[in-house]
PDB file of C-alpha atoms in Angstrom:
ATOM      1  CA  UNK T   1      22.802  -7.445  12.474  1.00 77.00           C
ATOM      2  CA  UNK T   2      24.233  -5.982   9.390  1.00 83.00           C
ATOM      3  CA  UNK T   3      21.780  -7.905   7.410  1.00 84.00           C
ATOM      4  CA  UNK T   4      18.945  -6.616   9.480  1.00 91.00           C
ATOM      5  CA  UNK T   5      20.020  -2.951   8.958  1.00 90.00           C
ATOM      6  CA  UNK T   6      20.298  -3.448   5.263  1.00 90.00           C
ATOM      7  CA  UNK T   7      16.804  -4.991   5.081  1.00 90.00           C
ATOM      8  CA  UNK T   8      15.615  -2.165   7.298  1.00 91.00           C
ATOM      9  CA  UNK T   9      17.179   0.569   4.910  1.00 89.00           C
ATOM     10  CA  UNK T  10      15.512  -1.187   1.797  1.00 86.00           C
ATOM     11  CA  UNK T  11      12.217  -1.454   3.729  1.00 89.00           C
ATOM     12  CA  UNK T  12      12.304   2.291   4.668  1.00 90.00           C
ATOM     13  CA  UNK T  13      13.259   3.525   1.327  1.00 84.00           C
ATOM     14  CA  UNK T  14      10.665   1.426  -0.659  1.00 81.00           C
ATOM     15  CA  UNK T  15       7.987   1.973   2.215  1.00 84.00           C
ATOM     16  CA  UNK T  16       8.311   5.814   2.409  1.00 86.00           C
ATOM     17  CA  UNK T  17       8.176   6.578  -1.205  1.00 81.00           C
ATOM     18  CA  UNK T  18       4.958   7.271  -2.822  1.00 80.00           C
ATOM     19  CA  UNK T  19       2.897   4.370  -3.920  1.00 83.00           C
ATOM     20  CA  UNK T  20      -0.873   3.102  -3.825  1.00 87.00           C
ATOM     21  CA  UNK T  21      -0.614   2.281  -0.038  1.00 92.00           C
ATOM     22  CA  UNK T  22       0.825   5.690   0.923  1.00 91.00           C
ATOM     23  CA  UNK T  23      -1.538   7.742  -1.290  1.00 89.00           C
ATOM     24  CA  UNK T  24      -4.460   5.859   0.137  1.00 91.00           C
ATOM     25  CA  UNK T  25      -3.247   6.334   3.666  1.00 95.00           C
ATOM     26  CA  UNK T  26      -2.674  10.157   3.012  1.00 92.00           C
ATOM     27  CA  UNK T  27      -6.106  10.320   1.498  1.00 90.00           C
ATOM     28  CA  UNK T  28      -7.780   8.578   4.323  1.00 93.00           C
ATOM     29  CA  UNK T  29      -6.086  10.853   6.680  1.00 93.00           C
ATOM     30  CA  UNK T  30      -7.645  13.854   5.003  1.00 90.00           C
ATOM     31  CA  UNK T  31     -10.997  12.479   4.596  1.00 88.00           C
ATOM     32  CA  UNK T  32     -11.352  10.279   7.705  1.00 92.00           C
ATOM     33  CA  UNK T  33      -8.808  11.388  10.272  1.00 92.00           C
ATOM     34  CA  UNK T  34      -6.415   9.220  12.322  1.00 94.00           C
ATOM     35  CA  UNK T  35      -9.025   7.291  14.521  1.00 95.00           C
ATOM     36  CA  UNK T  36     -11.052   6.046  11.785  1.00 95.00           C
ATOM     37  CA  UNK T  37      -7.977   5.211   9.540  1.00 96.00           C
ATOM     38  CA  UNK T  38      -6.273   3.011  12.046  1.00 97.00           C
ATOM     39  CA  UNK T  39      -7.733  -0.142  10.726  1.00 97.00           C
ATOM     40  CA  UNK T  40      -6.547   0.665   7.240  1.00 97.00           C
ATOM     41  CA  UNK T  41      -3.135   1.640   8.599  1.00 97.00           C
ATOM     42  CA  UNK T  42      -2.833  -1.756  10.588  1.00 97.00           C
ATOM     43  CA  UNK T  43      -4.100  -3.583   7.581  1.00 97.00           C
ATOM     44  CA  UNK T  44      -1.317  -2.285   5.403  1.00 96.00           C
ATOM     45  CA  UNK T  45       1.337  -2.861   8.120  1.00 97.00           C
ATOM     46  CA  UNK T  46       0.371  -6.406   8.852  1.00 97.00           C
ATOM     47  CA  UNK T  47      -0.817  -7.354   5.480  1.00 96.00           C
ATOM     48  CA  UNK T  48       2.254  -6.659   3.618  1.00 95.00           C
ATOM     49  CA  UNK T  49       4.709  -8.685   5.836  1.00 96.00           C
ATOM     50  CA  UNK T  50       2.192 -11.680   5.665  1.00 95.00           C
ATOM     51  CA  UNK T  51       2.490 -11.268   1.812  1.00 94.00           C
ATOM     52  CA  UNK T  52       6.207 -11.434   2.324  1.00 93.00           C
ATOM     53  CA  UNK T  53       6.026 -14.647   4.174  1.00 93.00           C
ATOM     54  CA  UNK T  54       3.651 -16.145   1.635  1.00 90.00           C
ATOM     55  CA  UNK T  55       5.791 -15.226  -1.247  1.00 88.00           C
ATOM     56  CA  UNK T  56       8.957 -16.328   0.528  1.00 86.00           C
ATOM     57  CA  UNK T  57       7.576 -19.614   1.608  1.00 86.00           C
ATOM     58  CA  UNK T  58       6.347 -20.833  -1.586  1.00 81.00           C
ATOM     59  CA  UNK T  59       4.104 -18.668  -3.707  1.00 67.00           C
ATOM     60  CA  UNK T  60       7.004 -17.579  -5.850  1.00 63.00           C
ATOM     61  CA  UNK T  61       7.269 -21.297  -6.964  1.00 71.00           C
ATOM     62  CA  UNK T  62       3.745 -21.293  -8.021  1.00 70.00           C
ATOM     63  CA  UNK T  63       4.345 -18.254 -10.237  1.00 64.00           C
ATOM     64  CA  UNK T  64       7.284 -19.887 -11.760  1.00 67.00           C
ATOM     65  CA  UNK T  65       5.308 -22.999 -12.707  1.00 76.00           C
ATOM     66  CA  UNK T  66       2.220 -20.958 -13.774  1.00 76.00           C
ATOM     67  CA  UNK T  67       3.234 -17.478 -15.092  1.00 73.00           C
ATOM     68  CA  UNK T  68      -0.359 -16.891 -16.054  1.00 80.00           C
ATOM     69  CA  UNK T  69      -1.253 -16.610 -12.338  1.00 72.00           C
ATOM     70  CA  UNK T  70       1.092 -13.641 -12.064  1.00 64.00           C
ATOM     71  CA  UNK T  71      -0.453 -11.881 -14.952  1.00 72.00           C
ATOM     72  CA  UNK T  72      -3.980 -12.518 -13.741  1.00 76.00           C
ATOM     73  CA  UNK T  73      -2.970 -10.896 -10.384  1.00 68.00           C
ATOM     74  CA  UNK T  74      -1.246  -8.138 -12.044  1.00 69.00           C
ATOM     75  CA  UNK T  75      -4.242  -7.030 -14.169  1.00 76.00           C
ATOM     76  CA  UNK T  76      -6.627  -7.604 -11.340  1.00 73.00           C
ATOM     77  CA  UNK T  77      -4.472  -5.240  -9.431  1.00 68.00           C
ATOM     78  CA  UNK T  78      -4.635  -2.648 -12.082  1.00 73.00           C
ATOM     79  CA  UNK T  79      -8.290  -2.949 -12.352  1.00 78.00           C
ATOM     80  CA  UNK T  80      -8.808  -2.551  -8.655  1.00 73.00           C
ATOM     81  CA  UNK T  81      -6.544   0.491  -8.350  1.00 72.00           C
ATOM     82  CA  UNK T  82      -8.402   2.215 -11.231  1.00 81.00           C
ATOM     83  CA  UNK T  83     -11.688   1.408  -9.246  1.00 80.00           C
ATOM     84  CA  UNK T  84     -10.103   2.839  -5.889  1.00 74.00           C
ATOM     85  CA  UNK T  85      -9.074   5.871  -7.789  1.00 77.00           C
ATOM     86  CA  UNK T  86     -12.558   6.481  -8.995  1.00 83.00           C
ATOM     87  CA  UNK T  87     -13.812   6.010  -5.495  1.00 77.00           C
ATOM     88  CA  UNK T  88     -11.303   8.520  -4.165  1.00 73.00           C
ATOM     89  CA  UNK T  89     -12.124  11.084  -6.891  1.00 79.00           C
ATOM     90  CA  UNK T  90     -15.804  10.821  -6.166  1.00 80.00           C
ATOM     91  CA  UNK T  91     -15.674  10.693  -2.311  1.00 68.00           C
ATOM     92  CA  UNK T  92     -18.262  13.008  -0.658  1.00 53.00           C
ATOM     93  CA  UNK T  93     -16.413  15.317   1.654  1.00 47.00           C
ATOM     94  CA  UNK T  94     -16.870  15.629   5.509  1.00 46.00           C
ATOM     95  CA  UNK T  95     -16.626  19.425   5.079  1.00 39.00           C
ATOM     96  CA  UNK T  96     -19.908  19.163   3.049  1.00 42.00           C
ATOM     97  CA  UNK T  97     -21.384  17.330   6.028  1.00 43.00           C
ATOM     98  CA  UNK T  98     -22.254  14.210   4.148  1.00 45.00           C
ATOM     99  CA  UNK T  99     -19.612  11.647   4.244  1.00 51.00           C
ATOM    100  CA  UNK T 100     -20.991   8.684   2.195  1.00 51.00           C
ATOM    101  CA  UNK T 101     -17.575   6.885   1.755  1.00 71.00           C
ATOM    102  CA  UNK T 102     -15.943   4.789   4.516  1.00 86.00           C
ATOM    103  CA  UNK T 103     -12.245   4.219   5.134  1.00 90.00           C
ATOM    104  CA  UNK T 104     -10.692   0.828   4.316  1.00 92.00           C
ATOM    105  CA  UNK T 105     -11.130  -2.007   7.021  1.00 95.00           C
ATOM    106  CA  UNK T 106      -8.510  -3.821   8.384  1.00 97.00           C
ATOM    107  CA  UNK T 107      -9.194  -6.863   6.158  1.00 96.00           C
ATOM    108  CA  UNK T 108      -9.685  -4.747   3.092  1.00 93.00           C
ATOM    109  CA  UNK T 109      -6.266  -3.092   3.410  1.00 95.00           C
ATOM    110  CA  UNK T 110      -4.519  -6.388   4.026  1.00 95.00           C
ATOM    111  CA  UNK T 111      -6.248  -7.983   1.168  1.00 93.00           C
ATOM    112  CA  UNK T 112      -5.286  -4.972  -0.901  1.00 90.00           C
ATOM    113  CA  UNK T 113      -1.724  -5.834  -0.711  1.00 92.00           C
ATOM    114  CA  UNK T 114      -2.297  -8.817  -3.011  1.00 89.00           C
ATOM    115  CA  UNK T 115      -3.507  -6.661  -5.876  1.00 84.00           C
ATOM    116  CA  UNK T 116      -0.959  -3.864  -5.268  1.00 85.00           C
ATOM    117  CA  UNK T 117       1.738  -3.978  -7.880  1.00 79.00           C
ATOM    118  CA  UNK T 118       4.119  -2.051  -5.623  1.00 81.00           C
ATOM    119  CA  UNK T 119       3.701  -4.760  -2.907  1.00 87.00           C
ATOM    120  CA  UNK T 120       4.423  -7.364  -5.346  1.00 84.00           C
ATOM    121  CA  UNK T 121       7.630  -5.708  -6.539  1.00 80.00           C
ATOM    122  CA  UNK T 122       8.831  -5.054  -2.939  1.00 84.00           C
ATOM    123  CA  UNK T 123       8.067  -8.428  -1.769  1.00 87.00           C
ATOM    124  CA  UNK T 124       9.655 -10.360  -4.539  1.00 82.00           C
ATOM    125  CA  UNK T 125      12.593  -8.001  -4.460  1.00 80.00           C
ATOM    126  CA  UNK T 126      13.098  -8.461  -0.900  1.00 85.00           C
ATOM    127  CA  UNK T 127      13.036 -12.156  -0.745  1.00 84.00           C
ATOM    128  CA  UNK T 128      15.232 -12.299  -3.796  1.00 79.00           C
ATOM    129  CA  UNK T 129      17.862 -10.139  -2.465  1.00 81.00           C
ATOM    130  CA  UNK T 130      17.938 -10.971   1.070  1.00 84.00           C
ATOM    131  CA  UNK T 131      17.746 -14.807   1.287  1.00 82.00           C
ATOM    132  CA  UNK T 132      20.490 -17.261   0.474  1.00 79.00           C
ATOM    133  CA  UNK T 133      20.116 -20.903  -0.716  1.00 73.00           C
ATOM    134  CA  UNK T 134      23.004 -21.810   1.656  1.00 80.00           C
ATOM    135  CA  UNK T 135      20.816 -21.202   4.813  1.00 82.00           C
ATOM    136  CA  UNK T 136      17.306 -22.536   5.729  1.00 83.00           C
ATOM    137  CA  UNK T 137      14.740 -20.220   4.068  1.00 81.00           C
ATOM    138  CA  UNK T 138      12.000 -20.028   6.628  1.00 87.00           C
ATOM    139  CA  UNK T 139      14.001 -18.079   9.336  1.00 90.00           C
ATOM    140  CA  UNK T 140      15.309 -15.800   6.684  1.00 89.00           C
ATOM    141  CA  UNK T 141      11.867 -15.042   5.290  1.00 91.00           C
ATOM    142  CA  UNK T 142      10.635 -14.395   8.820  1.00 94.00           C
ATOM    143  CA  UNK T 143      13.289 -11.917   9.523  1.00 95.00           C
ATOM    144  CA  UNK T 144      12.534 -10.106   6.279  1.00 94.00           C
ATOM    145  CA  UNK T 145       8.766  -9.971   7.203  1.00 96.00           C
ATOM    146  CA  UNK T 146       9.513  -8.907  10.844  1.00 96.00           C
ATOM    147  CA  UNK T 147      11.819  -5.981   9.673  1.00 96.00           C
ATOM    148  CA  UNK T 148       9.197  -4.836   7.046  1.00 95.00           C
ATOM    149  CA  UNK T 149       6.519  -4.888   9.835  1.00 96.00           C
ATOM    150  CA  UNK T 150       8.786  -2.787  12.209  1.00 96.00           C
ATOM    151  CA  UNK T 151       9.483  -0.216   9.362  1.00 95.00           C
ATOM    152  CA  UNK T 152       5.952  -0.181   7.973  1.00 95.00           C
ATOM    153  CA  UNK T 153       4.348   1.377  11.112  1.00 96.00           C
ATOM    154  CA  UNK T 154       6.311   4.608  11.318  1.00 96.00           C
ATOM    155  CA  UNK T 155       6.356   5.191   7.616  1.00 95.00           C
ATOM    156  CA  UNK T 156       2.529   4.560   7.260  1.00 96.00           C
ATOM    157  CA  UNK T 157       1.998   6.756  10.132  1.00 96.00           C
ATOM    158  CA  UNK T 158       4.056   9.371   8.469  1.00 95.00           C
ATOM    159  CA  UNK T 159       1.701   9.300   5.422  1.00 94.00           C
ATOM    160  CA  UNK T 160      -1.339   9.323   7.434  1.00 96.00           C
ATOM    161  CA  UNK T 161       0.011  12.251   9.419  1.00 95.00           C
ATOM    162  CA  UNK T 162       0.568  14.056   6.112  1.00 92.00           C
ATOM    163  CA  UNK T 163      -3.047  13.637   5.316  1.00 91.00           C
ATOM    164  CA  UNK T 164      -4.258  14.990   8.604  1.00 92.00           C
ATOM    165  CA  UNK T 165      -2.033  17.852   8.498  1.00 90.00           C
ATOM    166  CA  UNK T 166      -3.359  18.609   4.895  1.00 86.00           C
ATOM    167  CA  UNK T 167      -6.789  18.475   6.215  1.00 83.00           C
ATOM    168  CA  UNK T 168      -6.099  21.434   8.191  1.00 82.00           C
ATOM    169  CA  UNK T 169      -5.132  23.380   5.024  1.00 82.00           C
ATOM    170  CA  UNK T 170      -8.425  22.223   3.126  1.00 79.00           C
ATOM    171  CA  UNK T 171     -10.836  24.843   4.375  1.00 73.00           C
ATOM    172  CA  UNK T 172     -13.791  24.016   2.078  1.00 76.00           C
ATOM    173  CA  UNK T 173     -15.421  21.174   0.111  1.00 79.00           C
ATOM    174  CA  UNK T 174     -14.081  22.489  -3.054  1.00 82.00           C
ATOM    175  CA  UNK T 175     -10.602  22.206  -1.994  1.00 80.00           C
ATOM    176  CA  UNK T 176     -11.100  18.785  -0.614  1.00 76.00           C
ATOM    177  CA  UNK T 177     -12.478  17.736  -3.920  1.00 81.00           C
ATOM    178  CA  UNK T 178      -9.507  19.001  -5.789  1.00 83.00           C
ATOM    179  CA  UNK T 179      -7.408  17.155  -3.234  1.00 78.00           C
ATOM    180  CA  UNK T 180      -9.330  13.920  -3.771  1.00 77.00           C
ATOM    181  CA  UNK T 181      -9.012  14.239  -7.591  1.00 84.00           C
ATOM    182  CA  UNK T 182      -5.511  14.963  -7.389  1.00 82.00           C
ATOM    183  CA  UNK T 183      -4.682  11.756  -5.210  1.00 74.00           C
ATOM    184  CA  UNK T 184      -6.818   9.741  -7.594  1.00 78.00           C
ATOM    185  CA  UNK T 185      -4.896  10.759 -10.536  1.00 83.00           C
ATOM    186  CA  UNK T 186      -1.550  10.154  -8.573  1.00 77.00           C
ATOM    187  CA  UNK T 187      -2.946   6.700  -7.914  1.00 69.00           C
ATOM    188  CA  UNK T 188      -3.551   6.123 -11.616  1.00 78.00           C
ATOM    189  CA  UNK T 189      -0.104   7.579 -12.312  1.00 77.00           C
ATOM    190  CA  UNK T 190       1.440   5.002  -9.973  1.00 66.00           C
ATOM    191  CA  UNK T 191       0.076   2.175 -12.337  1.00 66.00           C
ATOM    192  CA  UNK T 192       2.052   3.422 -15.430  1.00 70.00           C
ATOM    193  CA  UNK T 193       5.331   1.888 -14.659  1.00 63.00           C
ATOM    194  CA  UNK T 194       3.628  -1.367 -14.229  1.00 58.00           C
ATOM    195  CA  UNK T 195       1.868  -1.419 -17.491  1.00 64.00           C
ATOM    196  CA  UNK T 196       4.517   0.341 -19.610  1.00 59.00           C
ATOM    197  CA  UNK T 197       6.807  -1.935 -21.649  1.00 52.00           C
TER     198      UNK T 197
END
């Protein structure tokens, strides 16, 4: 039980801090509201624990054997984050009455975890820190993934709620455009620690 609480504390502290998932959830809350953002939220909350399972049960071995694979995923992730930032900055506003963008689907949000640098760091960190070679690995990894999933829903709902709350403060299309550009810049800023030497 003590280990579960420790994992939960790690999951909460890493999950509630700003990062690509949370910035995108807040932006989705502003632009699309709760109902239309639920598939996005669910994709994050289920996709990330699935990633923890995959990494914990063998993918880390592949990366140790072929480090180039990790670099390829890293730079693909950076490129995709830049593309998402561009989409967010250029999102047409609902306030203008012409919403040309759509929220991420469940599959898109779940797949996004694989190109999200923060998700990689959190997954590898959790598996490395909370598993032991003295015990069978699958039950340990399953415990970590389960705890992350339980903690992910409330933290993701919190960020989506921030977005919905902000929507009430954004009274016109100009304000919403400024918000979208700010969120796009924050998304780009979240990449800097990954590419910095």
